[in-house]
Each structure stands twice: as structure tokens, then as C-alpha cells.
Amino acid sequence: MIPLSIEQIARITGANLDSMPDPAVVVAGPVVIDSRQAVPGALFAALPGERADGHGFAAAAAAAGAVVMLGIRPTGTPALLVADVPAALGLLARAVVDQLPGLVIAGITGSAGKTTTKDLAAELIGSLGPTIWPQNSFNNEIGHPLTVLRVGEHTRYLVAELSARGPGHIDALCRIAPPRLGVVLCVGNAHAGEFGSLTQIAAAKAELPQALPADGVALLNADDPLVAAMAAKTAARVVKFGRSADADVRATAVRLDGLSRPSFTLQMPDGSAVVELRLHGEHNVTNALAAAALAGQLGMDADAIAAGLSSATARSKWRMEVTERPDGVVVVNDAYNASPEAVTAALAALRVMADGRRAYAVLGRMAELGERSREFHEQAGSAAARSGLAGLIAVGDEAAPMLTGAKAVTDFRGELIGVPDGTAALAALRERLRPGDVVLVKASRAAGLQTVALALAAGEVSR
Ligand SMILES: Nc1ncnc2c1ncn2[C@@H]1O[C@H](COP(=O)(O)OP(=O)(O)O)[C@@H](O)[C@H]1O
Ligand SMILES: [Mg+2]
């Protein structure tokens, strides 16, 4: 972070000082929310955690060298007290951004593919100059300001992931670090429970192009009509990416190898070059094009972009992570996240990999789908059954609707197996897997199915 005194931080956030001997003390270290990451000069922000309240760790943070805690109540250690810690982090992040007029800020949103696109874009843009991007999915009212607070005087680019669980969220994130470039990937049913209809989801994603200035660039997916329509909602110049003929940054001659890794010809306004992705799944063509379009706007040419995309490996875990076991079983760990569209994309990749192999899908709950949850799980079951599987293993409370959906596919010849949890899913697989089989494991993070995928990937040789 840019060094700021306690006094300055208090002014920016409206905080009251407590147990603070000297307001001139400077926070020169990082802003952390985990006391174990506190180092001399750090600011420790106390948040209510899932298991423990951060205020209980203020003393540990201070012992590790943190100069001040940002919290909502006194703990006996030097503190900046506010009513709302995430809001204070947002104000602080904005003050830092305002001190760096040369910083180029790009935001990425969409219902699926944000983290992957962010990682690809950071890989490309990082070659142009010092770049900050979020770790994992630091994309909400806490993760976003923490990411912004990592920028320093020498940072040239900030590539941010912006997530919305309701109207106004993306707008608020854009106020924390106003982007000049904004990417919208797709409008799908992720978080349908909070939002309602696709129209409402599209309106929330449109907050990013709406926040862009007239000298900014809106990068929109030409293949998604709800995204392409956002061109009418932005003051910024529009650049379209996608497979459509009217896209400015396009992919032609798309092919998939046996592990569903796409290669394609990247067509940019200034030239073309061949890309061979190391990521799995055709959906990653869209993500790669979005990253390419962004890098192109920052001055990178088609050759350099193609080289960067072709060498990029997945930086964030459990997204279409493919392991080939010594016995030839292929395990696809896509257990980080699931939404109706993400399941469709993962099943498409599985179908490609299943060419000549027996394929199993282990599907668990897709979270946050609200009142249409049952319907979406039935559709996922049908889509799985239409994918020519040897077996669908449906896990947990949503197993029943998934199996119902699968049974409706009358020409499905595979096995339908419902199990209560990951342990039972593993047991079912151990009985069935043979050398050369491919297994997809997919669910929302809350279902915890990564344990199944990790155990399988590390697993003993099958019968
Ligand atoms: N462009 C896309 N279209 C559909 N599904 C996608 C796309 N990109 C990624 N996915 C699916 O969504 C999952 C999450 O990807 P991720 O990049 O973490 O997205 P996000 O950050 O938006 O949640 C992936 O594992 C994949 O199954
Ligand atoms: Mg993400």
C-alpha cells in the first residue's frame, strides 16, 4: 500500500482513534485480514469470520507488528474504530487510487469465467508493466478493496474481478476503483436466487459499462445478445469479442484436442496469430478472447497475445483442472463453482474428452439458485444424460431432481446413481472406474466436492 499515517487513514474513513499513542505513525505495510499475515507496518482489518471474530486476533496481529487494527470495537490494542469495516476499506482503497492518476484500471464481470479471464488478462498485461490482480476470487466488497490496497506507486495496471449478488453491487465496486476498461463476459443464471430473472441479472452486469468514462473502453461479448446490447448503455467506446462475424477480436478455425483444449486463430484488428490454449473446455475460447481484447487495447499485438495465451496455465485452482492418472483415468476437477451455464460448459468439455472413453459425471448442488433451483437441477440432470455418459453420480440433497431430469432422457443407456455425500460418491466410483475412464466432478464450492476430485486425482490405480 501507499504509506499513509494513522491520522490520514482516520480522516479518509471517518474513524475514531482508540488506544493510539501516536497518530503520526505510518502504515507502510500491507492491509491484512488474517493476523497470521501481519508483518511490521501492517494494518489489520478485523472482520467477522465464518468461525471466529477478527477482533479476537487483534493482539496477535499487534504482536506480529501490525501498527493498528481497523475494527468496530476496542480491543485494547491501537485501533481505528468505524461502523462498517468493509466500507472503510473501500474508502481507503479509493483514496489510494485517487493518488495514482497514471494507474490503468480494468474490471471484469459476467456470470461465469471472471476468474479465468482475470488470470489470463493478468498474465498478458503483466508483460506490459507492474500489474496487480486479485488472488483467487477476491471480487466482492471485501476482496476488491483488499486487492486495490495492494497497488503501490510503481503499479501501472490493476485487473479487477467484479462480482454481483444483487443490484448496485458492481456500481459500488466501480466507485472503489473506477475502471477505464470494462469487460462483460456473459449473462447467465449464477446467483439467480438473489437476482430473479435474466433481465435483472443483465441490468446488474450493465453497471460496469455504465460506470465507464467517455474515454474508456467497454469490451463486450458479441456472442451473448444480453451483453452485446449493453453497447447502448455506455459512454465508452465499444470493442466486441467473440465468435460472431461482427466481433472486433475473433476466434476462427476453433479446434479441440482429445482433452478438450482449444486452439484457434486469433483475429485482431492489427493482425492474426495461432493460439493453443493449455486450458480445457471450449468455453475458455470466450475467456481468452476477452483477455486478448483487453490486452490489445493496452497496446499488445496479436503475436505477443497469442504467445502469452498459449503459455498460460490455470492460476486459480479447481477450475477444469485435468489430471491423467498413471492408470489412464482422467480426472476433471471443476469443483470450484457451478451454475447452470457452467455445468453445460463442463459437460460439453467432458463429451469431447469422452471420445473413445467411458465418462462419468459427479454432479452436486448448484448453490444460490433460489426458487428455480429444482428446475435448474432437473435440467442439469437431463444435460448430463444427453452427454452419453456411462454413469451420472448425483450427490446430496439435489440428487433427486438431477436424477429425475436424467430419467426423462429416454435413450440414456448409462447408470443413474444417487448418493448422499462425497464419501459415497468415491465409493461408487471405486467400484466402477476402469483404466482410461474420464470423470468430471462439478458442484458449487459449498458442496465440497473438491475432496472427491482430489482423492480421485491422487487415487490408487483402479481395478
Ligand atoms: N465463458 C464461460 N461460459 C460458461 N461457463 C464458464 C465460462 N468460463 C468458465 N466457466 C465455468 O465456470 C466455472 C468457474 O469459472 P471461473 O473462471 O472461476 O468463473 P467466475 O469467477 O465467474 O465464477 C468454470 O469451472 C467453468 O466450469
Ligand atoms: Mg471468480
PDB file of N, CA and C in Angstrom, residues 221-311:
ATOM      1  N   ASN A 221     -19.058  -9.130 -25.031  1.00  0.00           N
ATOM      2  CA  ASN A 221     -19.150 -10.414 -25.724  1.00  0.00           C
ATOM      3  C   ASN A 221     -20.185 -10.325 -26.843  1.00  0.00           C
ATOM      4  N   ALA A 222     -19.706 -10.389 -28.083  1.00  0.00           N
ATOM      5  CA  ALA A 222     -20.591 -10.257 -29.239  1.00  0.00           C
ATOM      6  C   ALA A 222     -21.528 -11.455 -29.364  1.00  0.00           C
ATOM      7  N   ASP A 223     -21.177 -12.586 -28.730  1.00  0.00           N
ATOM      8  CA  ASP A 223     -21.967 -13.815 -28.899  1.00  0.00           C
ATOM      9  C   ASP A 223     -23.130 -13.913 -27.913  1.00  0.00           C
ATOM     10  N   ASP A 224     -23.160 -13.050 -26.923  1.00  0.00           N
ATOM     11  CA  ASP A 224     -24.231 -13.091 -25.929  1.00  0.00           C
ATOM     12  C   ASP A 224     -25.112 -11.858 -26.145  1.00  0.00           C
ATOM     13  N   PRO A 225     -26.332 -12.050 -26.662  1.00  0.00           N
ATOM     14  CA  PRO A 225     -27.162 -10.892 -27.025  1.00  0.00           C
ATOM     15  C   PRO A 225     -27.406  -9.932 -25.859  1.00  0.00           C
ATOM     16  N   LEU A 226     -27.525 -10.481 -24.639  1.00  0.00           N
ATOM     17  CA  LEU A 226     -27.772  -9.601 -23.492  1.00  0.00           C
ATOM     18  C   LEU A 226     -26.540  -8.746 -23.175  1.00  0.00           C
ATOM     19  N   VAL A 227     -25.364  -9.252 -23.511  1.00  0.00           N
ATOM     20  CA  VAL A 227     -24.135  -8.473 -23.293  1.00  0.00           C
ATOM     21  C   VAL A 227     -23.936  -7.491 -24.443  1.00  0.00           C
ATOM     22  N   ALA A 228     -24.111  -7.978 -25.672  1.00  0.00           N
ATOM     23  CA  ALA A 228     -23.895  -7.097 -26.836  1.00  0.00           C
ATOM     24  C   ALA A 228     -24.805  -5.867 -26.751  1.00  0.00           C
ATOM     25  N   ALA A 229     -26.016  -6.057 -26.193  1.00  0.00           N
ATOM     26  CA  ALA A 229     -26.968  -4.948 -26.089  1.00  0.00           C
ATOM     27  C   ALA A 229     -26.489  -3.854 -25.136  1.00  0.00           C
ATOM     28  N   MET A 230     -25.518  -4.161 -24.312  1.00  0.00           N
ATOM     29  CA  MET A 230     -25.009  -3.153 -23.365  1.00  0.00           C
ATOM     30  C   MET A 230     -24.245  -2.039 -24.085  1.00  0.00           C
ATOM     31  N   ALA A 231     -23.955  -2.226 -25.383  1.00  0.00           N
ATOM     32  CA  ALA A 231     -23.296  -1.174 -26.164  1.00  0.00           C
ATOM     33  C   ALA A 231     -24.104   0.114 -26.110  1.00  0.00           C
ATOM     34  N   ALA A 232     -25.418  -0.018 -25.988  1.00  0.00           N
ATOM     35  CA  ALA A 232     -26.285   1.170 -25.962  1.00  0.00           C
ATOM     36  C   ALA A 232     -26.269   1.864 -24.605  1.00  0.00           C
ATOM     37  N   LYS A 233     -25.629   1.228 -23.620  1.00  0.00           N
ATOM     38  CA  LYS A 233     -25.728   1.750 -22.249  1.00  0.00           C
ATOM     39  C   LYS A 233     -24.444   2.387 -21.750  1.00  0.00           C
ATOM     40  N   THR A 234     -23.462   2.528 -22.643  1.00  0.00           N
ATOM     41  CA  THR A 234     -22.180   3.037 -22.156  1.00  0.00           C
ATOM     42  C   THR A 234     -21.747   4.282 -22.931  1.00  0.00           C
ATOM     43  N   ALA A 235     -21.076   5.170 -22.222  1.00  0.00           N
ATOM     44  CA  ALA A 235     -20.498   6.345 -22.880  1.00  0.00           C
ATOM     45  C   ALA A 235     -19.174   5.992 -23.538  1.00  0.00           C
ATOM     46  N   ALA A 236     -18.622   4.841 -23.157  1.00  0.00           N
ATOM     47  CA  ALA A 236     -17.284   4.455 -23.624  1.00  0.00           C
ATOM     48  C   ALA A 236     -17.329   3.911 -25.045  1.00  0.00           C
ATOM     49  N   ARG A 237     -16.167   3.863 -25.677  1.00  0.00           N
ATOM     50  CA  ARG A 237     -16.020   3.198 -26.970  1.00  0.00           C
ATOM     51  C   ARG A 237     -16.244   1.704 -26.768  1.00  0.00           C
ATOM     52  N   VAL A 238     -16.882   1.055 -27.748  1.00  0.00           N
ATOM     53  CA  VAL A 238     -17.196  -0.367 -27.606  1.00  0.00           C
ATOM     54  C   VAL A 238     -16.275  -1.214 -28.475  1.00  0.00           C
ATOM     55  N   VAL A 239     -15.713  -2.260 -27.882  1.00  0.00           N
ATOM     56  CA  VAL A 239     -14.936  -3.255 -28.620  1.00  0.00           C
ATOM     57  C   VAL A 239     -15.604  -4.597 -28.346  1.00  0.00           C
ATOM     58  N   LYS A 240     -15.939  -5.328 -29.432  1.00  0.00           N
ATOM     59  CA  LYS A 240     -16.624  -6.608 -29.239  1.00  0.00           C
ATOM     60  C   LYS A 240     -15.672  -7.769 -29.474  1.00  0.00           C
ATOM     61  N   PHE A 241     -15.819  -8.796 -28.633  1.00  0.00           N
ATOM     62  CA  PHE A 241     -15.034 -10.026 -28.824  1.00  0.00           C
ATOM     63  C   PHE A 241     -16.004 -11.195 -28.933  1.00  0.00           C
ATOM     64  N   GLY A 242     -15.560 -12.263 -29.601  1.00  0.00           N
ATOM     65  CA  GLY A 242     -16.424 -13.446 -29.697  1.00  0.00           C
ATOM     66  C   GLY A 242     -16.206 -14.194 -30.986  1.00  0.00           C
ATOM     67  N   ARG A 243     -17.090 -15.157 -31.229  1.00  0.00           N
ATOM     68  CA  ARG A 243     -17.009 -15.960 -32.432  1.00  0.00           C
ATOM     69  C   ARG A 243     -17.770 -15.301 -33.575  1.00  0.00           C
ATOM     70  N   SER A 244     -18.708 -14.389 -33.244  1.00  0.00           N
ATOM     71  CA  SER A 244     -19.555 -13.749 -34.250  1.00  0.00           C
ATOM     72  C   SER A 244     -18.715 -12.995 -35.274  1.00  0.00           C
ATOM     73  N   ALA A 245     -19.244 -12.933 -36.501  1.00  0.00           N
ATOM     74  CA  ALA A 245     -18.520 -12.267 -37.584  1.00  0.00           C
ATOM     75  C   ALA A 245     -18.342 -10.782 -37.312  1.00  0.00           C
ATOM     76  N   ASP A 246     -19.232 -10.180 -36.502  1.00  0.00           N
ATOM     77  CA  ASP A 246     -19.116  -8.734 -36.265  1.00  0.00           C
ATOM     78  C   ASP A 246     -18.205  -8.387 -35.086  1.00  0.00           C
ATOM     79  N   ALA A 247     -17.542  -9.375 -34.511  1.00  0.00           N
ATOM     80  CA  ALA A 247     -16.650  -9.082 -33.386  1.00  0.00           C
ATOM     81  C   ALA A 247     -15.346  -8.455 -33.881  1.00  0.00           C
ATOM     82  N   ASP A 248     -14.797  -7.542 -33.094  1.00  0.00           N
ATOM     83  CA  ASP A 248     -13.518  -6.901 -33.444  1.00  0.00           C
ATOM     84  C   ASP A 248     -12.340  -7.824 -33.137  1.00  0.00           C
ATOM     85  N   VAL A 249     -12.501  -8.621 -32.078  1.00  0.00           N
ATOM     86  CA  VAL A 249     -11.474  -9.599 -31.703  1.00  0.00           C
ATOM     87  C   VAL A 249     -12.154 -10.962 -31.768  1.00  0.00           C
ATOM     88  N   ARG A 250     -11.720 -11.804 -32.720  1.00  0.00           N
ATOM     89  CA  ARG A 250     -12.461 -13.030 -33.006  1.00  0.00           C
ATOM     90  C   ARG A 250     -11.576 -14.256 -32.927  1.00  0.00           C
ATOM     91  N   ALA A 251     -12.256 -15.403 -32.848  1.00  0.00           N
ATOM     92  CA  ALA A 251     -11.566 -16.687 -32.990  1.00  0.00           C
ATOM     93  C   ALA A 251     -12.135 -17.360 -34.220  1.00  0.00           C
ATOM     94  N   THR A 252     -11.256 -17.796 -35.110  1.00  0.00           N
ATOM     95  CA  THR A 252     -11.711 -18.615 -36.233  1.00  0.00           C
ATOM     96  C   THR A 252     -10.941 -19.929 -36.182  1.00  0.00           C
ATOM     97  N   ALA A 253     -11.426 -20.895 -36.940  1.00  0.00           N
ATOM     98  CA  ALA A 253     -10.793 -22.220 -37.012  1.00  0.00           C
ATOM     99  C   ALA A 253     -10.577 -22.821 -35.623  1.00  0.00           C
ATOM    100  N   VAL A 254     -11.632 -22.815 -34.804  1.00  0.00           N
ATOM    101  CA  VAL A 254     -11.526 -23.367 -33.450  1.00  0.00           C
ATOM    102  C   VAL A 254     -11.514 -24.888 -33.515  1.00  0.00           C
ATOM    103  N   ARG A 255     -10.537 -25.501 -32.888  1.00  0.00           N
ATOM    104  CA  ARG A 255     -10.464 -26.966 -32.792  1.00  0.00           C
ATOM    105  C   ARG A 255     -10.227 -27.353 -31.346  1.00  0.00           C
ATOM    106  N   LEU A 256     -10.616 -28.568 -30.996  1.00  0.00           N
ATOM    107  CA  LEU A 256     -10.393 -29.065 -29.637  1.00  0.00           C
ATOM    108  C   LEU A 256      -9.575 -30.338 -29.715  1.00  0.00           C
ATOM    109  N   ASP A 257      -8.560 -30.469 -28.835  1.00  0.00           N
ATOM    110  CA  ASP A 257      -7.814 -31.733 -28.828  1.00  0.00           C
ATOM    111  C   ASP A 257      -8.557 -32.756 -27.956  1.00  0.00           C
ATOM    112  N   GLY A 258      -7.975 -33.920 -27.797  1.00  0.00           N
ATOM    113  CA  GLY A 258      -8.651 -35.004 -27.086  1.00  0.00           C
ATOM    114  C   GLY A 258      -8.959 -34.683 -25.632  1.00  0.00           C
ATOM    115  N   LEU A 259      -8.243 -33.718 -25.048  1.00  0.00           N
ATOM    116  CA  LEU A 259      -8.534 -33.308 -23.676  1.00  0.00           C
ATOM    117  C   LEU A 259      -9.305 -31.986 -23.662  1.00  0.00           C
ATOM    118  N   SER A 260      -9.936 -31.702 -24.790  1.00  0.00           N
ATOM    119  CA  SER A 260     -10.790 -30.521 -24.912  1.00  0.00           C
ATOM    120  C   SER A 260     -10.042 -29.194 -24.750  1.00  0.00           C
ATOM    121  N   ARG A 261      -8.762 -29.210 -25.130  1.00  0.00           N
ATOM    122  CA  ARG A 261      -8.011 -27.938 -25.122  1.00  0.00           C
ATOM    123  C   ARG A 261      -8.194 -27.250 -26.468  1.00  0.00           C
ATOM    124  N   PRO A 262      -8.704 -26.007 -26.462  1.00  0.00           N
ATOM    125  CA  PRO A 262      -8.969 -25.333 -27.735  1.00  0.00           C
ATOM    126  C   PRO A 262      -7.706 -24.735 -28.358  1.00  0.00           C
ATOM    127  N   SER A 263      -7.664 -24.811 -29.689  1.00  0.00           N
ATOM    128  CA  SER A 263      -6.721 -23.961 -30.420  1.00  0.00           C
ATOM    129  C   SER A 263      -7.530 -23.207 -31.468  1.00  0.00           C
ATOM    130  N   PHE A 264      -7.054 -22.040 -31.840  1.00  0.00           N
ATOM    131  CA  PHE A 264      -7.816 -21.212 -32.778  1.00  0.00           C
ATOM    132  C   PHE A 264      -6.921 -20.138 -33.367  1.00  0.00           C
ATOM    133  N   THR A 265      -7.428 -19.508 -34.417  1.00  0.00           N
ATOM    134  CA  THR A 265      -6.717 -18.360 -34.965  1.00  0.00           C
ATOM    135  C   THR A 265      -7.322 -17.110 -34.352  1.00  0.00           C
ATOM    136  N   LEU A 266      -6.468 -16.354 -33.691  1.00  0.00           N
ATOM    137  CA  LEU A 266      -6.903 -15.102 -33.064  1.00  0.00           C
ATOM    138  C   LEU A 266      -6.859 -14.000 -34.118  1.00  0.00           C
ATOM    139  N   GLN A 267      -8.012 -13.404 -34.361  1.00  0.00           N
ATOM    140  CA  GLN A 267      -8.099 -12.329 -35.358  1.00  0.00           C
ATOM    141  C   GLN A 267      -8.262 -11.007 -34.625  1.00  0.00           C
ATOM    142  N   MET A 268      -7.229 -10.177 -34.718  1.00  0.00           N
ATOM    143  CA  MET A 268      -7.275  -8.855 -34.081  1.00  0.00           C
ATOM    144  C   MET A 268      -7.299  -7.810 -35.198  1.00  0.00           C
ATOM    145  N   PRO A 269      -7.706  -6.579 -34.879  1.00  0.00           N
ATOM    146  CA  PRO A 269      -7.698  -5.554 -35.922  1.00  0.00           C
ATOM    147  C   PRO A 269      -6.328  -5.384 -36.576  1.00  0.00           C
ATOM    148  N   ASP A 270      -5.241  -5.640 -35.820  1.00  0.00           N
ATOM    149  CA  ASP A 270      -3.893  -5.388 -36.358  1.00  0.00           C
ATOM    150  C   ASP A 270      -3.196  -6.639 -36.863  1.00  0.00           C
ATOM    151  N   GLY A 271      -3.868  -7.785 -36.851  1.00  0.00           N
ATOM    152  CA  GLY A 271      -3.205  -8.986 -37.342  1.00  0.00           C
ATOM    153  C   GLY A 271      -3.803 -10.238 -36.744  1.00  0.00           C
ATOM    154  N   SER A 272      -3.240 -11.372 -37.123  1.00  0.00           N
ATOM    155  CA  SER A 272      -3.772 -12.631 -36.592  1.00  0.00           C
ATOM    156  C   SER A 272      -2.630 -13.543 -36.181  1.00  0.00           C
ATOM    157  N   ALA A 273      -2.930 -14.486 -35.301  1.00  0.00           N
ATOM    158  CA  ALA A 273      -1.900 -15.411 -34.813  1.00  0.00           C
ATOM    159  C   ALA A 273      -2.598 -16.634 -34.238  1.00  0.00           C
ATOM    160  N   VAL A 274      -1.878 -17.765 -34.233  1.00  0.00           N
ATOM    161  CA  VAL A 274      -2.478 -19.013 -33.748  1.00  0.00           C
ATOM    162  C   VAL A 274      -2.294 -19.136 -32.231  1.00  0.00           C
ATOM    163  N   VAL A 275      -3.383 -19.503 -31.549  1.00  0.00           N
ATOM    164  CA  VAL A 275      -3.367 -19.704 -30.098  1.00  0.00           C
ATOM    165  C   VAL A 275      -3.617 -21.184 -29.824  1.00  0.00           C
ATOM    166  N   GLU A 276      -2.813 -21.764 -28.948  1.00  0.00           N
ATOM    167  CA  GLU A 276      -3.068 -23.127 -28.485  1.00  0.00           C
ATOM    168  C   GLU A 276      -3.186 -23.066 -26.976  1.00  0.00           C
ATOM    169  N   LEU A 277      -4.427 -23.069 -26.503  1.00  0.00           N
ATOM    170  CA  LEU A 277      -4.637 -22.919 -25.059  1.00  0.00           C
ATOM    171  C   LEU A 277      -4.233 -24.184 -24.316  1.00  0.00           C
ATOM    172  N   ARG A 278      -3.756 -23.985 -23.098  1.00  0.00           N
ATOM    173  CA  ARG A 278      -3.498 -25.129 -22.223  1.00  0.00           C
ATOM    174  C   ARG A 278      -4.682 -25.376 -21.303  1.00  0.00           C
ATOM    175  N   LEU A 279      -5.660 -24.478 -21.357  1.00  0.00           N
ATOM    176  CA  LEU A 279      -6.865 -24.642 -20.535  1.00  0.00           C
ATOM    177  C   LEU A 279      -7.833 -25.578 -21.247  1.00  0.00           C
ATOM    178  N   HIS A 280      -8.696 -26.220 -20.474  1.00  0.00           N
ATOM    179  CA  HIS A 280      -9.610 -27.213 -21.027  1.00  0.00           C
ATOM    180  C   HIS A 280     -11.023 -26.658 -21.147  1.00  0.00           C
ATOM    181  N   GLY A 281     -11.676 -26.965 -22.257  1.00  0.00           N
ATOM    182  CA  GLY A 281     -13.083 -26.577 -22.435  1.00  0.00           C
ATOM    183  C   GLY A 281     -13.229 -25.457 -23.444  1.00  0.00           C
ATOM    184  N   GLU A 282     -14.189 -25.650 -24.351  1.00  0.00           N
ATOM    185  CA  GLU A 282     -14.377 -24.664 -25.425  1.00  0.00           C
ATOM    186  C   GLU A 282     -14.790 -23.303 -24.874  1.00  0.00           C
ATOM    187  N   HIS A 283     -15.450 -23.302 -23.703  1.00  0.00           N
ATOM    188  CA  HIS A 283     -15.860 -22.014 -23.117  1.00  0.00           C
ATOM    189  C   HIS A 283     -14.662 -21.097 -22.878  1.00  0.00           C
ATOM    190  N   ASN A 284     -13.481 -21.680 -22.735  1.00  0.00           N
ATOM    191  CA  ASN A 284     -12.303 -20.838 -22.491  1.00  0.00           C
ATOM    192  C   ASN A 284     -11.864 -20.040 -23.710  1.00  0.00           C
ATOM    193  N   VAL A 285     -12.426 -20.358 -24.894  1.00  0.00           N
ATOM    194  CA  VAL A 285     -12.161 -19.512 -26.064  1.00  0.00           C
ATOM    195  C   VAL A 285     -12.704 -18.101 -25.785  1.00  0.00           C
ATOM    196  N   THR A 286     -13.908 -18.036 -25.248  1.00  0.00           N
ATOM    197  CA  THR A 286     -14.503 -16.737 -24.914  1.00  0.00           C
ATOM    198  C   THR A 286     -13.641 -15.986 -23.903  1.00  0.00           C
ATOM    199  N   ASN A 287     -13.223 -16.710 -22.864  1.00  0.00           N
ATOM    200  CA  ASN A 287     -12.418 -16.067 -21.831  1.00  0.00           C
ATOM    201  C   ASN A 287     -11.092 -15.559 -22.413  1.00  0.00           C
ATOM    202  N   ALA A 288     -10.492 -16.365 -23.289  1.00  0.00           N
ATOM    203  CA  ALA A 288      -9.213 -15.969 -23.903  1.00  0.00           C
ATOM    204  C   ALA A 288      -9.405 -14.757 -24.819  1.00  0.00           C
ATOM    205  N   LEU A 289     -10.511 -14.741 -25.561  1.00  0.00           N
ATOM    206  CA  LEU A 289     -10.760 -13.595 -26.452  1.00  0.00           C
ATOM    207  C   LEU A 289     -10.954 -12.311 -25.647  1.00  0.00           C
ATOM    208  N   ALA A 290     -11.635 -12.431 -24.520  1.00  0.00           N
ATOM    209  CA  ALA A 290     -11.844 -11.247 -23.672  1.00  0.00           C
ATOM    210  C   ALA A 290     -10.509 -10.713 -23.179  1.00  0.00           C
ATOM    211  N   ALA A 291      -9.645 -11.619 -22.728  1.00  0.00           N
ATOM    212  CA  ALA A 291      -8.319 -11.198 -22.249  1.00  0.00           C
ATOM    213  C   ALA A 291      -7.519 -10.588 -23.396  1.00  0.00           C
ATOM    214  N   ALA A 292      -7.639 -11.189 -24.589  1.00  0.00           N
ATOM    215  CA  ALA A 292      -6.911 -10.679 -25.758  1.00  0.00           C
ATOM    216  C   ALA A 292      -7.393  -9.276 -26.116  1.00  0.00           C
ATOM    217  N   ALA A 293      -8.699  -9.081 -26.089  1.00  0.00           N
ATOM    218  CA  ALA A 293      -9.254  -7.772 -26.437  1.00  0.00           C
ATOM    219  C   ALA A 293      -8.749  -6.704 -25.472  1.00  0.00           C
ATOM    220  N   LEU A 294      -8.707  -7.072 -24.196  1.00  0.00           N
ATOM    221  CA  LEU A 294      -8.230  -6.133 -23.174  1.00  0.00           C
ATOM    222  C   LEU A 294      -6.752  -5.787 -23.411  1.00  0.00           C
ATOM    223  N   ALA A 295      -5.946  -6.807 -23.606  1.00  0.00           N
ATOM    224  CA  ALA A 295      -4.513  -6.573 -23.812  1.00  0.00           C
ATOM    225  C   ALA A 295      -4.284  -5.781 -25.097  1.00  0.00           C
ATOM    226  N   GLY A 296      -5.098  -6.049 -26.119  1.00  0.00           N
ATOM    227  CA  GLY A 296      -4.980  -5.316 -27.384  1.00  0.00           C
ATOM    228  C   GLY A 296      -5.224  -3.829 -27.166  1.00  0.00           C
ATOM    229  N   GLN A 297      -6.186  -3.496 -26.334  1.00  0.00           N
ATOM    230  CA  GLN A 297      -6.478  -2.089 -26.047  1.00  0.00           C
ATOM    231  C   GLN A 297      -5.328  -1.412 -25.306  1.00  0.00           C
ATOM    232  N   LEU A 298      -4.514  -2.212 -24.635  1.00  0.00           N
ATOM    233  CA  LEU A 298      -3.386  -1.630 -23.896  1.00  0.00           C
ATOM    234  C   LEU A 298      -2.105  -1.664 -24.723  1.00  0.00           C
ATOM    235  N   GLY A 299      -2.244  -2.020 -25.998  1.00  0.00           N
ATOM    236  CA  GLY A 299      -1.101  -1.888 -26.900  1.00  0.00           C
ATOM    237  C   GLY A 299      -0.377  -3.163 -27.262  1.00  0.00           C
ATOM    238  N   MET A 300      -0.847  -4.300 -26.794  1.00  0.00           N
ATOM    239  CA  MET A 300      -0.162  -5.559 -27.126  1.00  0.00           C
ATOM    240  C   MET A 300      -0.578  -6.019 -28.516  1.00  0.00           C
ATOM    241  N   ASP A 301       0.355  -6.585 -29.284  1.00  0.00           N
ATOM    242  CA  ASP A 301      -0.025  -7.038 -30.627  1.00  0.00           C
ATOM    243  C   ASP A 301      -0.447  -8.507 -30.624  1.00  0.00           C
ATOM    244  N   ALA A 302      -1.037  -8.921 -31.753  1.00  0.00           N
ATOM    245  CA  ALA A 302      -1.637 -10.262 -31.838  1.00  0.00           C
ATOM    246  C   ALA A 302      -0.606 -11.360 -31.551  1.00  0.00           C
ATOM    247  N   ASP A 303       0.617 -11.200 -32.048  1.00  0.00           N
ATOM    248  CA  ASP A 303       1.630 -12.242 -31.833  1.00  0.00           C
ATOM    249  C   ASP A 303       1.956 -12.399 -30.348  1.00  0.00           C
ATOM    250  N   ALA A 304       2.156 -11.272 -29.690  1.00  0.00           N
ATOM    251  CA  ALA A 304       2.507 -11.329 -28.272  1.00  0.00           C
ATOM    252  C   ALA A 304       1.343 -11.888 -27.457  1.00  0.00           C
ATOM    253  N   ILE A 305       0.132 -11.503 -27.811  1.00  0.00           N
ATOM    254  CA  ILE A 305      -1.047 -12.001 -27.095  1.00  0.00           C
ATOM    255  C   ILE A 305      -1.178 -13.507 -27.289  1.00  0.00           C
ATOM    256  N   ALA A 306      -1.012 -13.957 -28.551  1.00  0.00           N
ATOM    257  CA  ALA A 306      -1.155 -15.390 -28.829  1.00  0.00           C
ATOM    258  C   ALA A 306      -0.101 -16.193 -28.070  1.00  0.00           C
ATOM    259  N   ALA A 307       1.121 -15.658 -28.017  1.00  0.00           N
ATOM    260  CA  ALA A 307       2.180 -16.366 -27.289  1.00  0.00           C
ATOM    261  C   ALA A 307       1.837 -16.435 -25.804  1.00  0.00           C
ATOM    262  N   GLY A 308       1.351 -15.325 -25.254  1.00  0.00           N
ATOM    263  CA  GLY A 308       1.005 -15.293 -23.829  1.00  0.00           C
ATOM    264  C   GLY A 308      -0.145 -16.236 -23.506  1.00  0.00           C
ATOM    265  N   LEU A 309      -1.170 -16.230 -24.336  1.00  0.00           N
ATOM    266  CA  LEU A 309      -2.321 -17.108 -24.088  1.00  0.00           C
ATOM    267  C   LEU A 309      -1.907 -18.574 -24.199  1.00  0.00           C
ATOM    268  N   SER A 310      -1.006 -18.857 -25.129  1.00  0.00           N
ATOM    269  CA  SER A 310      -0.622 -20.251 -25.368  1.00  0.00           C
ATOM    270  C   SER A 310       0.264 -20.806 -24.254  1.00  0.00           C
ATOM    271  N   SER A 311       0.886 -19.931 -23.491  1.00  0.00           N
ATOM    272  CA  SER A 311       1.732 -20.439 -22.407  1.00  0.00           C
ATOM    273  C   SER A 311       1.027 -20.356 -21.053  1.00  0.00           C
TER     274      SER A 311
END
